[in-house]
Amino acid sequence: MTTEYQVTIEPLGREITCREDQTVLDACLRAGVWIPHSCTHGTCATCKAEVLDGEVEHGEASSFALMDFEREEGKFLPCVARPQSDLVFEADVDIDESIPVHPVEDYVGTLVELADVALGTRRLALELDRDLRFNAGQYMSLAIPGHDGVTRTYSMANPPGEPRRLEFQIRLTAGGLATEGWVFQNLAVGDQVALSGPYGRFVLREDRGEPAVMIAGGTGLAPIASMIQRALLEGVDGVGHLYLYQGARTQEWMYDVDRFRDLAERFPDRFTYRPCLSEEVAEGFAHGLVTDVLNDDHETLKGHVGYVCGPPAMVEAALKTLMLKRLFPRDIFKEEFLDASAGATAVRSPLIKR
Ligand SMILES: Cc1cc2nc3c(=O)[nH]c(=O)nc-3n(C[C@H](O)[C@H](O)[C@H](O)COP(=O)(O)OP(=O)(O)OC[C@H]3O[C@@H](n4cnc5c(N)ncnc54)[C@H](O)[C@@H]3O)c2cc1C
Ligand code: FES
């Protein structure tokens, strides 16, 4: 029989049950208790918390995300740590009442669409066994077939009003277990996929009326596409004008341009679309890195909010640009698409607050 422990989350004072083979984060999110998290694989340190009483096993925590001295001080990463006794811990819980908490649950999806949409980029559509409630911008954890318990995270590109048919946009990573070894190899329409979620707090702030600058690199477009469709197509009137800066090297790497051009035509007072090509000059596209185009477009971004998503280096460059344009860190929301290589390096940007 699997042992279960009582886990108390401070400063909330909430008590939940956690199995000995379950991560503390998983137990919290399934019980509807939100604590901070991002990568869910022990590499980003977003979830770092402190044991006040009890013992944990640190699991696959990267030695850079959780250093030896921090372990000695009682710090741990709830996304990979499992309890070894009853536990009391303190998390950096910053509850935003305006964001609904949807407990994590398990789902099974059937692949109903698989298409190449750009170089090394695929769109997947999954029909779920039942409705999923989520906030625009959140992501799911997909189990990789044949690798017991190994998961990878992908963001929904569809808005929450489509609760049963999920869209994912996935970029090929050379040597990657999920992408090269599965999604770009033998995944086929009709296959069943086990997934859990929703996760994450990179979500559309539906009560922020300021204009929003949204910067997407590669498949970092996915959660932002969900947010834009949520705002424009699902009757969310509270958000300000949305500016989408979508970056790619050349047109071959760019996708969904017609989709966003169409939205910009339908909602000229609410949405502006700026597709940017850094290595090609082409009609209808701005030329340059997204950050350079953004820099030229706006004298200042004071009074705006920012949303940034993509590979870590691009996210860092975008954060620098937004701050130079006088956006405060508290007004910038970001998601880095960290992969397994991130846990093997200590080089993290000082701009990225954990
Ligand atoms: C919150 C979140 C949301 C995401 N959403 C999306 C999305 O919508 N679309 C998308 O395309 N991606 C997304 N990602 C990225 C995605 O989760 C995967 O990380 C990505 O697809 C690569 O997975 P993989 O299994 O193919 O590669 P992995 O097996 O994770 O390998 C990645 C790279 O690291 C190398 N590597 C593996 N292990 C090590 C090691 N120990 N040391 C050094 N290098 C190593 C591999 O050779 C490879 O080059 C998201 C990530 C996060 C954190
Ligand atoms: S969410 Fe725990 S280390 Fe990233």
Coordinates of C-alpha atoms and ligand atoms in Angstrom, one line a residue:
M1 CA 0.0 0.0 0.0
T2 CA 1.2 3.5 -0.9
T3 CA 1.9 5.7 2.2
E4 CA 0.2 9.0 2.3
Y5 CA 1.4 12.1 4.2
Q6 CA -0.3 15.2 5.5
V7 CA 1.2 18.3 3.9
T8 CA 0.5 21.8 5.2
I9 CA 1.1 24.8 2.9
E10 CA 2.0 28.1 4.7
P11 CA 1.1 31.0 4.8
L12 CA -2.3 29.6 3.5
G13 CA -2.6 27.1 6.3
R14 CA -4.2 24.7 3.8
E15 CA -3.8 20.9 4.5
I16 CA -3.7 18.3 1.8
T17 CA -2.7 14.7 1.3
C18 CA 0.3 13.7 -0.7
R19 CA 1.4 10.1 -1.6
E20 CA 5.0 9.2 -1.0
D21 CA 5.4 8.7 -4.8
Q22 CA 3.8 12.0 -5.7
T23 CA 5.5 15.4 -6.1
V24 CA 4.4 18.0 -3.6
L25 CA 3.5 20.4 -6.5
D26 CA 1.3 17.7 -8.1
A27 CA -0.5 17.1 -4.8
C28 CA -1.1 20.9 -4.3
L29 CA -2.3 21.6 -7.9
R30 CA -4.6 18.5 -7.9
A31 CA -6.1 19.7 -4.6
G32 CA -6.7 23.2 -6.1
V33 CA -4.0 24.9 -4.1
W34 CA -2.0 27.1 -6.4
I35 CA 1.7 27.5 -5.7
P36 CA 4.2 29.1 -8.1
H37 CA 5.7 26.9 -10.8
S38 CA 6.9 27.0 -14.4
C39 CA 9.1 24.3 -15.8
T40 CA 7.7 21.5 -13.5
H41 CA 11.0 19.6 -14.0
G42 CA 13.3 21.0 -11.4
T43 CA 15.3 23.4 -13.6
C44 CA 13.9 26.9 -13.3
A45 CA 13.7 27.3 -9.5
T46 CA 10.3 29.2 -9.8
C47 CA 8.7 26.9 -7.3
K48 CA 11.5 27.0 -4.7
A49 CA 10.0 26.8 -1.1
E50 CA 11.1 26.1 2.4
V51 CA 10.5 23.1 4.7
L52 CA 9.3 24.3 8.1
D53 CA 8.8 20.8 9.5
G54 CA 9.3 17.3 8.0
E55 CA 11.5 15.6 5.4
V56 CA 11.5 15.6 1.6
E57 CA 13.4 13.7 -1.0
H58 CA 14.8 16.2 -3.6
G59 CA 14.2 14.0 -6.7
E60 CA 15.6 15.4 -10.0
A61 CA 16.3 18.9 -8.7
S62 CA 19.0 20.5 -10.8
S63 CA 22.0 21.4 -8.7
F64 CA 21.9 24.9 -10.3
A65 CA 18.2 25.5 -9.5
L66 CA 18.7 24.2 -6.0
M67 CA 22.3 24.6 -4.7
D68 CA 23.8 22.4 -2.0
F69 CA 23.8 25.2 0.6
E70 CA 20.1 25.8 -0.1
R71 CA 19.3 22.2 0.5
E72 CA 21.1 22.5 3.8
E73 CA 19.0 25.5 4.7
G74 CA 15.8 23.5 4.1
K75 CA 14.9 24.8 0.6
F76 CA 13.4 22.4 -1.9
L77 CA 11.7 22.3 -5.3
P78 CA 8.1 21.1 -4.8
C79 CA 7.8 20.2 -8.6
V80 CA 10.3 17.3 -8.1
A81 CA 10.4 16.7 -4.4
R82 CA 8.4 13.9 -2.7
P83 CA 7.5 13.8 1.0
Q84 CA 9.1 11.4 3.4
S85 CA 7.1 12.3 6.4
D86 CA 4.2 14.7 7.2
L87 CA 5.3 18.1 5.9
V88 CA 4.8 21.8 6.7
F89 CA 6.3 24.1 4.1
E90 CA 6.2 27.8 3.2
A91 CA 5.8 28.8 -0.5
D92 CA 6.0 32.2 -2.1
V93 CA 2.2 32.3 -2.7
D94 CA 1.2 35.5 -4.3
I95 CA -2.5 35.0 -4.9
D96 CA -4.1 36.9 -7.7
E97 CA -7.8 36.6 -7.0
S98 CA -8.6 37.7 -10.6
I99 CA -7.1 34.4 -12.0
P100 CA -9.3 31.3 -11.5
V101 CA -7.6 28.2 -10.2
H102 CA -8.5 25.1 -12.2
P103 CA -7.3 21.9 -10.4
V104 CA -4.9 19.7 -12.3
E105 CA -6.5 16.5 -13.6
D106 CA -5.6 13.6 -16.0
Y107 CA -7.0 13.5 -19.5
V108 CA -6.7 11.3 -22.6
G109 CA -6.6 13.0 -26.0
T110 CA -7.0 11.5 -29.4
L111 CA -4.8 13.1 -32.1
V112 CA -7.2 14.4 -34.8
E113 CA -4.8 16.7 -36.7
L114 CA -1.1 16.7 -37.3
A115 CA 0.3 19.3 -39.8
D116 CA 3.7 20.8 -40.7
V117 CA 3.1 24.6 -40.4
A118 CA 6.6 25.9 -40.8
L119 CA 10.2 24.6 -40.9
G120 CA 10.6 22.2 -38.0
T121 CA 7.2 23.2 -36.6
R122 CA 4.0 21.1 -36.2
R123 CA 0.5 21.8 -35.2
L124 CA -1.3 19.1 -33.2
A125 CA -5.0 19.0 -32.4
L126 CA -6.2 16.7 -29.7
E127 CA -9.8 15.7 -29.0
L128 CA -10.1 15.3 -25.2
D129 CA -12.1 12.6 -23.4
R130 CA -13.9 15.5 -21.5
D131 CA -13.8 19.3 -21.2
L132 CA -10.8 21.0 -19.8
R133 CA -11.1 24.2 -18.0
F134 CA -8.1 26.5 -18.2
N135 CA -6.9 30.1 -18.5
A136 CA -5.6 31.4 -21.8
G137 CA -1.8 31.0 -21.7
Q138 CA -1.6 27.8 -19.6
Y139 CA 0.0 24.5 -20.6
M140 CA -0.4 20.8 -20.3
S141 CA 2.1 18.0 -19.4
L142 CA 2.2 15.3 -22.1
A143 CA 3.4 11.8 -21.3
I144 CA 5.9 10.5 -23.9
P145 CA 4.9 7.0 -25.0
G146 CA 7.4 4.3 -24.1
H147 CA 9.2 6.4 -21.5
D148 CA 7.5 5.6 -18.2
G149 CA 6.6 8.7 -16.3
V150 CA 8.6 11.0 -18.6
T151 CA 6.6 14.2 -19.6
R152 CA 7.1 17.4 -21.5
T153 CA 5.1 20.6 -21.3
Y154 CA 3.3 22.3 -24.2
S155 CA 1.1 25.4 -24.1
M156 CA -2.5 25.5 -25.5
A157 CA -2.7 27.7 -28.6
N158 CA -6.6 27.6 -28.6
P159 CA -8.7 29.8 -26.4
P160 CA -10.5 28.3 -23.3
G161 CA -13.8 28.5 -25.0
E162 CA -12.8 25.5 -27.0
P163 CA -12.4 23.2 -23.9
R164 CA -12.3 19.8 -25.7
R165 CA -10.2 20.3 -28.8
L166 CA -6.7 21.4 -27.8
E167 CA -4.2 22.9 -30.2
F168 CA -0.5 22.6 -29.6
Q169 CA 2.3 24.1 -31.7
I170 CA 5.6 22.2 -31.3
R171 CA 9.1 23.0 -32.5
L172 CA 11.6 20.3 -33.3
T173 CA 14.6 20.2 -30.9
A174 CA 17.6 18.3 -32.3
G175 CA 18.2 15.2 -30.2
G176 CA 15.0 15.9 -28.2
L177 CA 13.2 12.9 -26.6
A178 CA 9.7 14.2 -27.2
T179 CA 10.1 16.1 -30.4
E180 CA 12.7 14.3 -32.5
G181 CA 11.9 10.9 -30.9
W182 CA 8.1 11.1 -31.0
V183 CA 6.2 14.2 -32.4
F184 CA 8.4 14.4 -35.5
Q185 CA 8.9 10.7 -35.8
N186 CA 6.1 8.2 -35.3
L187 CA 3.1 10.2 -33.8
A188 CA 0.1 9.7 -36.1
V189 CA -3.5 10.8 -36.3
G190 CA -5.7 8.5 -34.2
D191 CA -3.0 8.0 -31.5
Q192 CA -4.0 8.4 -27.9
V193 CA -2.0 10.8 -25.7
A194 CA -2.1 10.9 -21.9
L195 CA -1.8 14.4 -20.5
S196 CA -2.4 16.3 -17.3
G197 CA -3.0 20.0 -16.5
P198 CA -3.7 22.8 -16.7
Y199 CA -0.4 24.4 -15.3
G200 CA 1.2 27.8 -15.2
R201 CA 0.5 31.4 -14.4
F202 CA 1.6 33.0 -17.7
V203 CA -2.0 33.9 -18.4
L204 CA -4.0 36.7 -19.9
R205 CA -4.7 39.3 -17.2
E206 CA -8.4 39.9 -18.2
D207 CA -8.7 42.9 -15.9
R208 CA -5.7 44.9 -17.2
G209 CA -7.0 47.6 -19.4
E210 CA -3.6 49.0 -20.5
P211 CA -2.4 48.4 -24.0
A212 CA -0.4 45.1 -24.1
V213 CA 2.7 44.4 -26.1
M214 CA 3.0 40.7 -26.8
I215 CA 6.3 39.3 -28.0
A216 CA 6.5 35.7 -29.4
G217 CA 9.6 33.8 -30.6
G218 CA 9.1 30.5 -32.5
T219 CA 6.4 28.4 -30.9
G220 CA 6.3 30.9 -28.0
L221 CA 3.4 32.1 -30.1
A222 CA 1.2 29.3 -28.8
P223 CA 0.1 30.7 -25.4
I224 CA -0.1 34.2 -26.9
A225 CA -2.3 33.0 -29.7
S226 CA -4.6 31.6 -27.0
M227 CA -4.7 34.9 -25.2
I228 CA -5.3 37.0 -28.3
Q229 CA -8.2 34.7 -29.4
R230 CA -9.6 34.8 -25.8
A231 CA -9.6 38.6 -25.8
L232 CA -10.9 39.2 -29.3
L233 CA -13.2 36.2 -29.9
E234 CA -14.6 35.3 -26.5
G235 CA -16.1 38.6 -25.4
V236 CA -13.3 39.7 -22.9
D237 CA -13.7 43.5 -23.1
G238 CA -11.5 44.5 -20.2
V239 CA -8.1 44.1 -21.9
G240 CA -6.6 47.0 -23.8
H241 CA -5.2 47.2 -27.3
L242 CA -3.0 44.2 -28.1
Y243 CA 0.2 44.5 -30.2
L244 CA 1.6 41.2 -31.4
Y245 CA 5.3 41.1 -32.4
Q246 CA 5.9 37.7 -33.9
G247 CA 9.6 36.9 -34.8
A248 CA 11.2 34.4 -37.2
R249 CA 14.3 34.3 -39.3
T250 CA 12.6 33.9 -42.7
Q251 CA 9.1 33.3 -44.0
E252 CA 9.8 29.6 -44.0
W253 CA 9.9 29.7 -40.1
M254 CA 6.8 31.8 -39.8
Y255 CA 3.3 30.5 -39.4
D256 CA -0.3 31.6 -38.9
V257 CA 0.4 34.9 -40.5
D258 CA -3.0 34.9 -42.4
R259 CA -4.8 34.0 -39.1
F260 CA -3.4 37.2 -37.4
R261 CA -3.7 39.4 -40.4
D262 CA -7.4 38.4 -40.6
L263 CA -7.9 39.3 -36.8
A264 CA -6.1 42.6 -37.3
E265 CA -8.5 43.5 -40.2
R266 CA -11.6 42.4 -38.2
F267 CA -10.5 44.2 -35.0
P268 CA -8.5 47.3 -36.1
D269 CA -9.2 49.2 -32.8
R270 CA -8.2 46.3 -30.6
F271 CA -5.4 44.4 -32.3
T272 CA -2.2 45.3 -34.2
Y273 CA -0.1 42.6 -35.9
R274 CA 3.7 43.0 -36.5
P275 CA 5.3 39.9 -38.1
C276 CA 9.1 40.4 -38.1
L277 CA 11.7 38.7 -40.2
S278 CA 15.3 39.0 -39.0
E279 CA 17.0 37.5 -42.1
E280 CA 14.8 38.3 -45.0
V281 CA 13.3 41.5 -46.5
A282 CA 9.7 40.8 -47.7
E283 CA 6.6 42.8 -48.4
G284 CA 4.1 42.8 -45.5
F285 CA 6.8 42.0 -42.9
A286 CA 8.9 44.3 -40.7
H287 CA 12.6 43.7 -41.1
G288 CA 14.7 43.0 -38.0
L289 CA 14.6 41.2 -34.7
V290 CA 11.3 41.7 -32.8
T291 CA 13.1 43.7 -30.2
D292 CA 14.5 46.1 -32.8
V293 CA 11.2 46.6 -34.5
L294 CA 9.5 47.1 -31.2
N295 CA 12.2 49.6 -30.2
D296 CA 11.6 51.6 -33.4
D297 CA 7.8 51.4 -33.1
H298 CA 7.5 52.9 -29.6
E299 CA 9.1 55.9 -28.1
T300 CA 8.1 54.6 -24.6
L301 CA 6.0 51.8 -23.2
K302 CA 5.1 53.5 -20.0
G303 CA 1.6 52.6 -19.1
H304 CA 1.6 49.3 -21.1
V305 CA 1.8 45.7 -20.0
G306 CA 4.1 43.1 -21.6
Y307 CA 3.8 39.4 -22.4
V308 CA 6.9 37.6 -23.6
C309 CA 7.2 33.9 -24.6
G310 CA 9.8 31.9 -26.4
P311 CA 13.4 30.4 -26.0
P312 CA 15.3 31.8 -22.9
A313 CA 17.7 34.0 -24.9
M314 CA 14.9 35.7 -26.8
V315 CA 12.9 36.2 -23.6
E316 CA 15.9 37.8 -21.9
A317 CA 16.5 40.2 -24.9
A318 CA 12.8 41.1 -24.9
L319 CA 12.8 41.8 -21.1
K320 CA 15.8 44.2 -21.6
T321 CA 14.0 46.0 -24.4
L322 CA 10.8 46.4 -22.5
M323 CA 12.6 47.7 -19.4
L324 CA 14.6 50.2 -21.4
K325 CA 11.2 51.4 -22.8
R326 CA 10.2 52.0 -19.1
L327 CA 8.1 49.0 -18.4
F328 CA 8.3 47.9 -14.8
P329 CA 9.1 44.2 -14.1
R330 CA 5.8 43.9 -12.3
D331 CA 4.0 44.7 -15.5
I332 CA 5.9 42.1 -17.6
F333 CA 4.6 38.5 -17.7
K334 CA 6.9 35.9 -19.3
E335 CA 7.2 32.2 -20.0
E336 CA 10.6 30.7 -21.0
F337 CA 10.5 27.5 -23.0
L338 CA 13.2 25.8 -20.9
D339 CA 14.2 22.3 -22.0
A340 CA 16.3 19.5 -20.5
S341 CA 19.5 21.3 -21.4
A342 CA 18.6 24.1 -19.0
G343 CA 19.2 22.0 -16.0
A344 CA 22.7 21.3 -17.0
T345 CA 23.9 25.0 -17.0
A346 CA 24.3 27.5 -14.2
V347 CA 24.1 30.5 -16.6
R348 CA 20.9 32.2 -15.8
S349 CA 19.9 35.7 -16.5
P350 CA 19.9 38.1 -13.6
L351 CA 16.8 39.7 -15.3
I352 CA 14.8 36.6 -14.9
K353 CA 13.4 36.7 -11.4
R354 CA 12.7 33.2 -9.9
Ligands
LIG1 C1 6.1 26.1 -19.5 C2 6.6 25.5 -20.8 C3 5.8 25.5 -21.9 C4 6.3 25.0 -23.1 N1 5.5 25.1 -24.2 C5 6.0 24.7 -25.5 C6 5.2 24.8 -26.7 O1 4.0 25.3 -26.6 N2 5.8 24.5 -27.8 C7 7.1 24.0 -27.9 O2 7.5 23.7 -29.0 N3 7.8 23.9 -26.8 C8 7.3 24.2 -25.6 N4 8.1 24.0 -24.4 C9 9.3 23.3 -24.5 C10 9.0 21.8 -24.4 O3 8.5 21.5 -23.1 C11 10.3 20.9 -24.5 O4 11.3 21.3 -23.6 C12 10.8 20.9 -25.9 O5 9.8 20.5 -26.9 C13 12.0 19.9 -26.0 O6 11.6 18.7 -25.6 P1 12.4 17.3 -26.1 O7 11.9 16.2 -25.2 O8 12.2 17.2 -27.6 O9 13.9 17.7 -25.8 P2 14.7 17.2 -24.5 O10 14.9 15.7 -24.5 O11 14.2 17.9 -23.4 O12 16.2 17.8 -24.9 C14 16.3 19.2 -25.2 C15 17.8 19.5 -25.6 O13 18.6 19.3 -24.4 C16 19.6 18.3 -24.7 N5 19.7 17.6 -23.4 C17 19.0 16.6 -22.9 N6 19.4 16.3 -21.7 C18 20.5 17.0 -21.4 C19 21.4 17.1 -20.3 N7 21.2 16.4 -19.2 N8 22.4 18.0 -20.4 C20 22.5 18.8 -21.5 N9 21.7 18.8 -22.6 C21 20.7 17.9 -22.5 C22 19.0 17.5 -25.9 O14 20.1 16.9 -26.6 C23 18.3 18.5 -26.7 O15 19.1 19.2 -27.5 C24 7.6 24.5 -23.2 C25 8.4 24.5 -22.1 C26 7.9 25.0 -20.9 C27 8.8 25.0 -19.7
FES2 S1 8.7 24.6 -11.5 FE1 10.0 23.7 -10.0 S2 12.0 24.1 -10.7 FE2 10.7 24.9 -12.3

